[in-house]
PDB file of C-alpha atoms in Angstrom:
ATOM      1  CA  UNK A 238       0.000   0.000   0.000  1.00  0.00           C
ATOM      2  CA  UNK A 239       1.206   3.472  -1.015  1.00  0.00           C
ATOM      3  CA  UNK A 240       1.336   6.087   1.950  1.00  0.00           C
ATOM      4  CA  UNK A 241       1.322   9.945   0.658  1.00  0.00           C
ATOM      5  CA  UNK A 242       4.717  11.128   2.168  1.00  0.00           C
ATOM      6  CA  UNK A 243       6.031  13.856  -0.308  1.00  0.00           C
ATOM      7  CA  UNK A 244       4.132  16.374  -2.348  1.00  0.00           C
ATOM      8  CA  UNK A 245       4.964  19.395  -4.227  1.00  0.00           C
ATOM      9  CA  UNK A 246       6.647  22.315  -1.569  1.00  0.00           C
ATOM     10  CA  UNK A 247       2.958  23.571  -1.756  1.00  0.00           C
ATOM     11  CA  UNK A 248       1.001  20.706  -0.776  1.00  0.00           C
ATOM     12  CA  UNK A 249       3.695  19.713   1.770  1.00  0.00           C
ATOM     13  CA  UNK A 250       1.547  17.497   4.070  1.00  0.00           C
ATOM     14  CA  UNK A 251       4.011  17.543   6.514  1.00  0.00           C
ATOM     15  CA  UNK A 252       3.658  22.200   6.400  1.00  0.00           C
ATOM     16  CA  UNK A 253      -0.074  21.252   6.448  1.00  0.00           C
ATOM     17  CA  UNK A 254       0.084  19.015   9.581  1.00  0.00           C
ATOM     18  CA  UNK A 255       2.126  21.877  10.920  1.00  0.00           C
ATOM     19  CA  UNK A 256      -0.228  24.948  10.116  1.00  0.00           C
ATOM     20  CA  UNK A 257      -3.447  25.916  12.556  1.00  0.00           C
ATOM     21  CA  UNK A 258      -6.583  26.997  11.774  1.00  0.00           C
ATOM     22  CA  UNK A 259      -6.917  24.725   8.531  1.00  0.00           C
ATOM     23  CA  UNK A 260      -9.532  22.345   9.786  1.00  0.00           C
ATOM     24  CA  UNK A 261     -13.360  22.770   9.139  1.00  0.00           C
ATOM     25  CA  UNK A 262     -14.878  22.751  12.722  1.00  0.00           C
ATOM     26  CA  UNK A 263     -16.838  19.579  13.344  1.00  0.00           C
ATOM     27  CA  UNK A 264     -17.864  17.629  16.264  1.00  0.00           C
ATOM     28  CA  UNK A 265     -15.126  15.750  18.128  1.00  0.00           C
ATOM     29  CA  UNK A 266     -15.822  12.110  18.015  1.00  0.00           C
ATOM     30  CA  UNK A 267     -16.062  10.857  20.811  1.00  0.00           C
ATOM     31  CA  UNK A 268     -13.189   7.163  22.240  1.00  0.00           C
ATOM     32  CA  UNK A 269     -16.236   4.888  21.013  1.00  0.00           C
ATOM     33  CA  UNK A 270     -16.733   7.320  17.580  1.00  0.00           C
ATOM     34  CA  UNK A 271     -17.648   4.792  14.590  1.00  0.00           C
ATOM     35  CA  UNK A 272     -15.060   4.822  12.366  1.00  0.00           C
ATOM     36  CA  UNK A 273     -15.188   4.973   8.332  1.00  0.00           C
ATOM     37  CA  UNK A 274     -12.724   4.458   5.875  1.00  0.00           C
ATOM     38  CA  UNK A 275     -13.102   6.551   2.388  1.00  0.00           C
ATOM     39  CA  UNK A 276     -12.759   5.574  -1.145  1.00  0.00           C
ATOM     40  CA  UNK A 277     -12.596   7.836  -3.966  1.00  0.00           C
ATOM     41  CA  UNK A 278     -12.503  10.395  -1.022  1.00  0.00           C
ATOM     42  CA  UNK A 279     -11.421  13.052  -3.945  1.00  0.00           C
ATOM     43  CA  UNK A 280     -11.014  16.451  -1.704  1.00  0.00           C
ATOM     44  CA  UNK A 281     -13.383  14.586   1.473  1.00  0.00           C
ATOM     45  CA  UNK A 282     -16.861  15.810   0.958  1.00  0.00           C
ATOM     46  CA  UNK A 283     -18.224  13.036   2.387  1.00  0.00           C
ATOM     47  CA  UNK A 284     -15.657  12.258   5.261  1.00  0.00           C
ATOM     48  CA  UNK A 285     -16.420  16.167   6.411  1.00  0.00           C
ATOM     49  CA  UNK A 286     -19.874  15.281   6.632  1.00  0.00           C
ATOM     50  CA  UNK A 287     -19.492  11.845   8.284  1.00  0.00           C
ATOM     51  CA  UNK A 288     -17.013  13.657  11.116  1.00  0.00           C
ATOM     52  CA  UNK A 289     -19.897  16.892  11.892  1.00  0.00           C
ATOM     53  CA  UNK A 290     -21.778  13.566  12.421  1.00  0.00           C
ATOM     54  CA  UNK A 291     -19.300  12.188  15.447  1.00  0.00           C
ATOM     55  CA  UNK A 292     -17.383   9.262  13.002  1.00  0.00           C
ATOM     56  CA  UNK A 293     -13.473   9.325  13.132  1.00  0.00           C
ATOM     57  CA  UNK A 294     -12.212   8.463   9.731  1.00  0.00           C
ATOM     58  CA  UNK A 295      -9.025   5.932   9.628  1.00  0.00           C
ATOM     59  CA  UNK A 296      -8.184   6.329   5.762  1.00  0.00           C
ATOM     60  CA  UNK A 297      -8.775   7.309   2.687  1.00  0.00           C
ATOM     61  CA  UNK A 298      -7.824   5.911  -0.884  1.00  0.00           C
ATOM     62  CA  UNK A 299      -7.488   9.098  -3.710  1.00  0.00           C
ATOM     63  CA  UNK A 300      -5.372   8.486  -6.938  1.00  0.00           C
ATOM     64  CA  UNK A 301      -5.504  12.204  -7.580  1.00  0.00           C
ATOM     65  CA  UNK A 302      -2.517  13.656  -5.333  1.00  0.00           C
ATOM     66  CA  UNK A 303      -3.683  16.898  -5.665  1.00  0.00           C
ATOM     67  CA  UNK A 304      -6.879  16.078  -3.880  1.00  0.00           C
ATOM     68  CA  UNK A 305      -5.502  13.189  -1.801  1.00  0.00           C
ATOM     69  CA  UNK A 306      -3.284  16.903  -0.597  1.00  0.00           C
ATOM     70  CA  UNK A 307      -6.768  18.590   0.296  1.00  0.00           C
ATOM     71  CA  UNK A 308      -8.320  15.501   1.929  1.00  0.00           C
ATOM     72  CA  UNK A 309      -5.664  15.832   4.350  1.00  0.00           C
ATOM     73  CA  UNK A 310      -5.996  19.263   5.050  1.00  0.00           C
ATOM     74  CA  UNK A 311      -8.983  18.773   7.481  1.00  0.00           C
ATOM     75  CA  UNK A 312      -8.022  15.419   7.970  1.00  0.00           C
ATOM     76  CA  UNK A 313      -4.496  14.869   8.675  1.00  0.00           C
ATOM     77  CA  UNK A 314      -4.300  10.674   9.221  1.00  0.00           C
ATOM     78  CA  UNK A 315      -1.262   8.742   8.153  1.00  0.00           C
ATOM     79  CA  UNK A 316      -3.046   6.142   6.234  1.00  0.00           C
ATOM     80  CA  UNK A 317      -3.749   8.288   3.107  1.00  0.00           C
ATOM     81  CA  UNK A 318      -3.033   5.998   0.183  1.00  0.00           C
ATOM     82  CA  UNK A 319      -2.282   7.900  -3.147  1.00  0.00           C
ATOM     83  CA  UNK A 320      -3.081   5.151  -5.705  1.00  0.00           C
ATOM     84  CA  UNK A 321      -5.502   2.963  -8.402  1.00  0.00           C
ATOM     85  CA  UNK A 322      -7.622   1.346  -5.843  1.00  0.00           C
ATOM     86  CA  UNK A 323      -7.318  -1.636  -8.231  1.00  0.00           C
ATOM     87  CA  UNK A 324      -3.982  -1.711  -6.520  1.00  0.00           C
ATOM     88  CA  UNK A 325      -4.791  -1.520  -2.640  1.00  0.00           C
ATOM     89  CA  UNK A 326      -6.190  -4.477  -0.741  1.00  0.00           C
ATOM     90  CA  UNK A 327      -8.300  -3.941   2.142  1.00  0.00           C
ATOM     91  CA  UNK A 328      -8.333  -7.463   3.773  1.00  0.00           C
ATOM     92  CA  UNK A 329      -6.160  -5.602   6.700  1.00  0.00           C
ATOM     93  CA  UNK A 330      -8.972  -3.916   7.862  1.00  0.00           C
ATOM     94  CA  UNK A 331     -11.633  -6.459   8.066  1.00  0.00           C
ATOM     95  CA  UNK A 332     -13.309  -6.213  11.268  1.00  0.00           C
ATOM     96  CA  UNK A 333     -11.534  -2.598  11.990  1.00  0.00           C
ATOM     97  CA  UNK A 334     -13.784  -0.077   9.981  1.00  0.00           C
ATOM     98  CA  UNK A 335     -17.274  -0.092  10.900  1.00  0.00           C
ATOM     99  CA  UNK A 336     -18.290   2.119   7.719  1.00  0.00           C
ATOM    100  CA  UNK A 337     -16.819   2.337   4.617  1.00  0.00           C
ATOM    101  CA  UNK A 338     -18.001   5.316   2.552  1.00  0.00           C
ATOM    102  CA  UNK A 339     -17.227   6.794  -1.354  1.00  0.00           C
ATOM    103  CA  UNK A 340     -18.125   8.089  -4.378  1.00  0.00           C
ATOM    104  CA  UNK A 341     -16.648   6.128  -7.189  1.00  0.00           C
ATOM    105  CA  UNK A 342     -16.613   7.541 -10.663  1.00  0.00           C
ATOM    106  CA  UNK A 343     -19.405   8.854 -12.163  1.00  0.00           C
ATOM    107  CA  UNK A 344     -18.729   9.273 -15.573  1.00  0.00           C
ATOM    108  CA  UNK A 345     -19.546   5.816 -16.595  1.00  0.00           C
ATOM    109  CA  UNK A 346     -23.046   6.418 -15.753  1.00  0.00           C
ATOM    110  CA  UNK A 347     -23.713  10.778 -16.012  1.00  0.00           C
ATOM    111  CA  UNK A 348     -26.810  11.155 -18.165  1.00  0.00           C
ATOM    112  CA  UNK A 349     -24.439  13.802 -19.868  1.00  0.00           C
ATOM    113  CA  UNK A 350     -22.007  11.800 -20.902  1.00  0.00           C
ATOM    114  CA  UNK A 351     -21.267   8.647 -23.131  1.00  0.00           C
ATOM    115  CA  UNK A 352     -23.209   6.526 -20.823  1.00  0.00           C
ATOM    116  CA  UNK A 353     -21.045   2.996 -21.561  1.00  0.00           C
ATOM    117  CA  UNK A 354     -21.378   2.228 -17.459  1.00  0.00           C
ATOM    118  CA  UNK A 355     -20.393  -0.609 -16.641  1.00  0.00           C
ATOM    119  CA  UNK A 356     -18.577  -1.107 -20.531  1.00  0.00           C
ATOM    120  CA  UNK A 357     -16.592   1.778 -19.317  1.00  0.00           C
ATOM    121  CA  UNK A 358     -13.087   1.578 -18.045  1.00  0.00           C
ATOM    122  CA  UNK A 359     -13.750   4.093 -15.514  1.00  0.00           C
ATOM    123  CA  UNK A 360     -15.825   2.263 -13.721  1.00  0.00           C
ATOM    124  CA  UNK A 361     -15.217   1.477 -10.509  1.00  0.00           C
ATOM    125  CA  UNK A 362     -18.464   0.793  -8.730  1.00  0.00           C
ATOM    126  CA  UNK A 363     -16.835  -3.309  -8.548  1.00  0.00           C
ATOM    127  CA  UNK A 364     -13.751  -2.264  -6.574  1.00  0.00           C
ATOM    128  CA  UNK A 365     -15.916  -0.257  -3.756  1.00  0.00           C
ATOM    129  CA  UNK A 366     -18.067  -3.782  -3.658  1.00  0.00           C
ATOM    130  CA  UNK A 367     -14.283  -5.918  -3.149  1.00  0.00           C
ATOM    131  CA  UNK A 368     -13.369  -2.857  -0.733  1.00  0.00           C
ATOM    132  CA  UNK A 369     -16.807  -3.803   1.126  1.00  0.00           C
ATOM    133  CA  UNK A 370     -16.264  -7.855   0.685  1.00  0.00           C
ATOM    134  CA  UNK A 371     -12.458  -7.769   2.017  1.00  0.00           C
ATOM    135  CA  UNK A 372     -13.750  -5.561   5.121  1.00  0.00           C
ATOM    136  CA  UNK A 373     -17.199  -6.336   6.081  1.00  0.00           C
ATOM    137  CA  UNK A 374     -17.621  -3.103   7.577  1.00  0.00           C
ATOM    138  CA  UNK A 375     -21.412  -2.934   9.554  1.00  0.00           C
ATOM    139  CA  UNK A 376     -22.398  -0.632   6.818  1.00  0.00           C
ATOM    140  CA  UNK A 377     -21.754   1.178   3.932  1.00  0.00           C
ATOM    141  CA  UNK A 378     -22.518   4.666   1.798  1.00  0.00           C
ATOM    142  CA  UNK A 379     -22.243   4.770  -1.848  1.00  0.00           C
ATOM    143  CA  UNK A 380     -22.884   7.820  -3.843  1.00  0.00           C
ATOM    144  CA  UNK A 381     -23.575   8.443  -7.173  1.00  0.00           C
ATOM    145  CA  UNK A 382     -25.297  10.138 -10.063  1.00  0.00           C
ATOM    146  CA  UNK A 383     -28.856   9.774 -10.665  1.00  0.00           C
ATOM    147  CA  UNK A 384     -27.810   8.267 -14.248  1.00  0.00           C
ATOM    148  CA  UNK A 385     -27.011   5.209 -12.555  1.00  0.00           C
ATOM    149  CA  UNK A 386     -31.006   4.693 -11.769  1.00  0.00           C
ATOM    150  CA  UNK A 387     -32.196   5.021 -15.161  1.00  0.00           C
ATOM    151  CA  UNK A 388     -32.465   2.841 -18.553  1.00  0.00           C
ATOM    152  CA  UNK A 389     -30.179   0.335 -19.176  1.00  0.00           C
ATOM    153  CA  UNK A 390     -27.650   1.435 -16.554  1.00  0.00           C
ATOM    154  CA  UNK A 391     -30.338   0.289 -13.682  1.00  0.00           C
ATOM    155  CA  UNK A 392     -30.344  -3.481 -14.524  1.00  0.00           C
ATOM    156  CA  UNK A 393     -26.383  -3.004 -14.145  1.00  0.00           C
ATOM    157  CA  UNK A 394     -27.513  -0.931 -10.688  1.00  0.00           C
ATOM    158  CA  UNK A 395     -29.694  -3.842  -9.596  1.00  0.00           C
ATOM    159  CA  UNK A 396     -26.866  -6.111 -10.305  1.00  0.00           C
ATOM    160  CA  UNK A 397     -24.823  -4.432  -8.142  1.00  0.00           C
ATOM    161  CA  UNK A 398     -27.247  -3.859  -5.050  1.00  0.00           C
ATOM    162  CA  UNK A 399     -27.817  -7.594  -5.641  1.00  0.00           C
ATOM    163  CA  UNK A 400     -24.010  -8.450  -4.968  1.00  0.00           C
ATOM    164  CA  UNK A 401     -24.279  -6.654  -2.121  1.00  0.00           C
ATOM    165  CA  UNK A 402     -27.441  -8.393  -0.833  1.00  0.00           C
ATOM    166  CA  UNK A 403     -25.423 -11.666  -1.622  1.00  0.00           C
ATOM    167  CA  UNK A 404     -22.506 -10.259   1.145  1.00  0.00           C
ATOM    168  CA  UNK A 405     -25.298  -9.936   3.660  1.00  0.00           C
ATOM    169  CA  UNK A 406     -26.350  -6.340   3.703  1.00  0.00           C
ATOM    170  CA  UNK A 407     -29.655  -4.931   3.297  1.00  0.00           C
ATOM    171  CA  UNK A 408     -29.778  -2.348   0.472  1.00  0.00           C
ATOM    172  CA  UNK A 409     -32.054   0.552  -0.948  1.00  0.00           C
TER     173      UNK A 409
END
């Protein structure tokens, strides 16, 4: 597993960890916070949200330095991996995350673009469901676009929420 350690002298992580007043307030979580881990965290949209709502994120996979930089920003963790999350394996944290949370690509399935979902290289939707079957978190938060839900891309959806049933968790 990759672990960000050097950047560009302006996305220093290690200036970052240094600087104060950089973090977004949020609520503290508390020793027994629920912990997530986030894929395709991009800049951490959803880890902000999941922290105002008392979870303590433990990592993050982001093949986009650049953002993988920002993520840390609010966040500063160690276990920040900078790579193709075809390339990480997760089975290190089964039974250590209780929530894994991300938003993998959506321009496989974007009603505005070519629409080839799950045809298209760019999709990643099957890597969040290994992430999910190598840890066996208690739950787990996808997002994506609407597109996803509609024509021919929602039998591929309904294959997917089915493979998830098939692991054991209830899905809607």
């Amino acid at each position: 597993d990759k672990i960000i350690t050097g950047l560009n002298s302006d996305l220093d992580i290690r200036e970052q960890r240094e600087r104060k007043n950089i973090c977004l307030p949020y609520s503290q979580p508390t020793p027994y916070a629920p912990t997530t881990f986030d894929l395709f965290s991009g800049a951490g949209g959803l880890t902000i949200g999941f922290k105002e709502a008392g979870f303590k994120c433990v990592g993050a996979v982001e093949s986009d330095i650049t953002c993988a930089a920002k993520f840390l920003l609010h966040t500063p963790i160690d276990n920040v991996i900078d790579d193709d999350i075809r390339n990480v394996c997760f089975k290190s944290l089964r039974n250590k995350v209780d929530v894994i949370i991300g938003s993998p690509p959506c321009q496989p399935f974007s009603s505005g673009g070519i629409r080839l979902a799950e045809n298209d290289a760019r999709n990643l939707i099957p890597e969040f469901l290994r992430a999910v079957a190598e840890v066996r978190p208690q739950a787990f938060v996808m997002e994506n676009v609407a597109g996803l839900t509609v024509g021919p891309r929602k039998a591929y959806l309904n294959r997917i929420l089915t493979a998830f049933a098939d692991l054991g968790y209830v899905v809607d």
